[in-house]
Amino acid sequence: MSNIKNINISYEIAREAYAEIGVDTEKAIELLKTIPLSIHCWQGDDVGGFETQGVGTADGGMQVTGNYPGKANTVDELRSDMEKALSLIPGTHRVNIHAIYGEFNGKQIDRDEIEPIHFQGWIDWAKSNNLKLDFNSTLFSNPKAASGLTLSDNDRSIRDFWIEHVKRCRKIGSYIGKSQNDACIHNLWIPDGVKDITVNRFKLRAQLKDSLDKIYSVVYASSEIKDSVESKLFGIGSEYSVVGSHDFYMPYAILNNLMICLDMGHFHPTESVADKLSALLLYFNEIVMHVSRGIRWDSDHVVIINDELRNVMEEIVRCDATNRVHLALDYFDASINRIGAWVIGARSTLRALLMALLEPISQLKSYEENNRFFERLALLEELKSMPFNAVWDQYCLTMDVPIRTNWISEIIKYENSVTFKR
Ligand code: RNT
Ligand code: ZN
């Protein structure tokens, strides 16, 4: 109880301190409440899926490392783990699933055979938990992706197989969107790339373009499904060239009225992903952001508050684009408690967003327009030690999730009573 009293007192002090620099903390909290994260189901089982119950391993340039005990082996385990994680994350969020997470009831259903019915369980679960779903085609971890190519493969039958898969996934996405009365975001990432010097990259890219044209020629209402395409720089096994590179997808997305998906790990390590937003937001109505943390490469580490994350969130808020940039988490760590990994990343993303919402933006913009660069820099520097955490604690309190470090022991309790018993 004294904890709660202290939080209220600290919040009052923080509210006044922010008011003095022209920031309304109540407004920031209200806005934060309305911003959903799309939380990735694949952190819970190391991108395994349920095609072959419990034995799936990610393939296609993604390295999931670690073997921490207690991973979810069934769809019920995965859902109850997600429920646990969600109970520790303030706000109302979305759940992002991949095609390999369908409920196939032990049947061999290949990727070109999946149907909306395989996802009915997810739809029902989401509904009863007040969640919305997003969807992803899965073009990896399958023998027909063994060459490293899918939609761009030189073999027409391979391309056709994957075209059929993505078409079915979009149909499933639109079915989900209709069922939940809210557009489902369908994201497409493909592993296609080549390990070493390739003479005819042009052909591969032309083949990818042709496959995409076939896929997106099917038109759905944007109230049901919104499509995004995810570009990449390189992967393990695609060091020489990635077919769906940034230069490939940016014009493709613009010309075909799709969203671009920017994964924070998919660029050169010194490139600023934040800097791209103000450029792309002039041309795209909406953008998808895969919130991730690369260490030296696209390593998909658990998201933490670092400069990259803060810069991205600041840019979204400074561009007044909180309703135009869809935030989706994308990381996977199998070496630590998986539920803990979900919660660290989600809470950190929200906290970085809150920090950005607590900037005195009009003051900063006015300094800038009047060439008052000393004041701009000084204020930005002072902001770093403003009491944003008191606002965060208050937010957690009002959203009825554990405050401060209390969520850590919640995870340990669940670990001892549930995941370690698997
Ligand atoms: C891979 C992409 C992709 C995947 C998920 C599982 O580099 O980031 O988004 O991580 O679809
Ligand atoms: Zn991604």
Short mmCIF file of C-alpha atoms and ligand atoms in Angstrom, two decimals, residues 42 47 62 98 136 140 187 189 230 232 263 266 290 298 330 332, ligand 1:
data_model
loop_
_atom_site.label_atom_id
_atom_site.label_comp_id
_atom_site.label_asym_id
_atom_site.label_seq_id
_atom_site.Cartn_x
_atom_site.Cartn_y
_atom_site.Cartn_z
CA TRP A 42 6.80 -16.71 -31.95
CA VAL A 47 9.57 -19.75 -34.03
CA MET A 62 16.99 -16.82 -38.64
CA HIS A 98 2.43 -16.86 -38.29
CA ASN A 136 2.13 -13.50 -41.37
CA PHE A 140 10.69 -20.58 -44.17
CA ASN A 187 3.00 -9.04 -43.34
CA TRP A 189 8.74 -11.53 -45.26
CA GLU A 230 9.27 -6.50 -45.22
CA LYS A 232 16.00 -6.91 -45.53
CA ASP A 263 12.50 -4.15 -39.21
CA HIS A 266 17.32 -5.16 -41.26
CA HIS A 290 9.23 -4.47 -36.55
CA ASP A 298 20.03 -8.96 -37.34
CA ASP A 330 9.92 -9.09 -33.61
CA PHE A 332 13.25 -14.25 -30.19
C1 RNT B 1 13.19 -12.13 -40.47
C2 RNT B 1 12.10 -11.13 -40.34
C3 RNT B 1 10.73 -11.68 -40.03
C4 RNT B 1 10.73 -12.75 -38.98
C5 RNT B 1 9.37 -13.13 -38.47
C6 RNT B 1 9.36 -14.44 -37.76
O1 RNT B 1 14.41 -11.55 -40.65
O2 RNT B 1 12.45 -10.15 -39.41
O3 RNT B 1 9.89 -10.64 -39.71
O4 RNT B 1 11.51 -12.40 -37.89
O5 RNT B 1 8.43 -13.09 -39.48
#
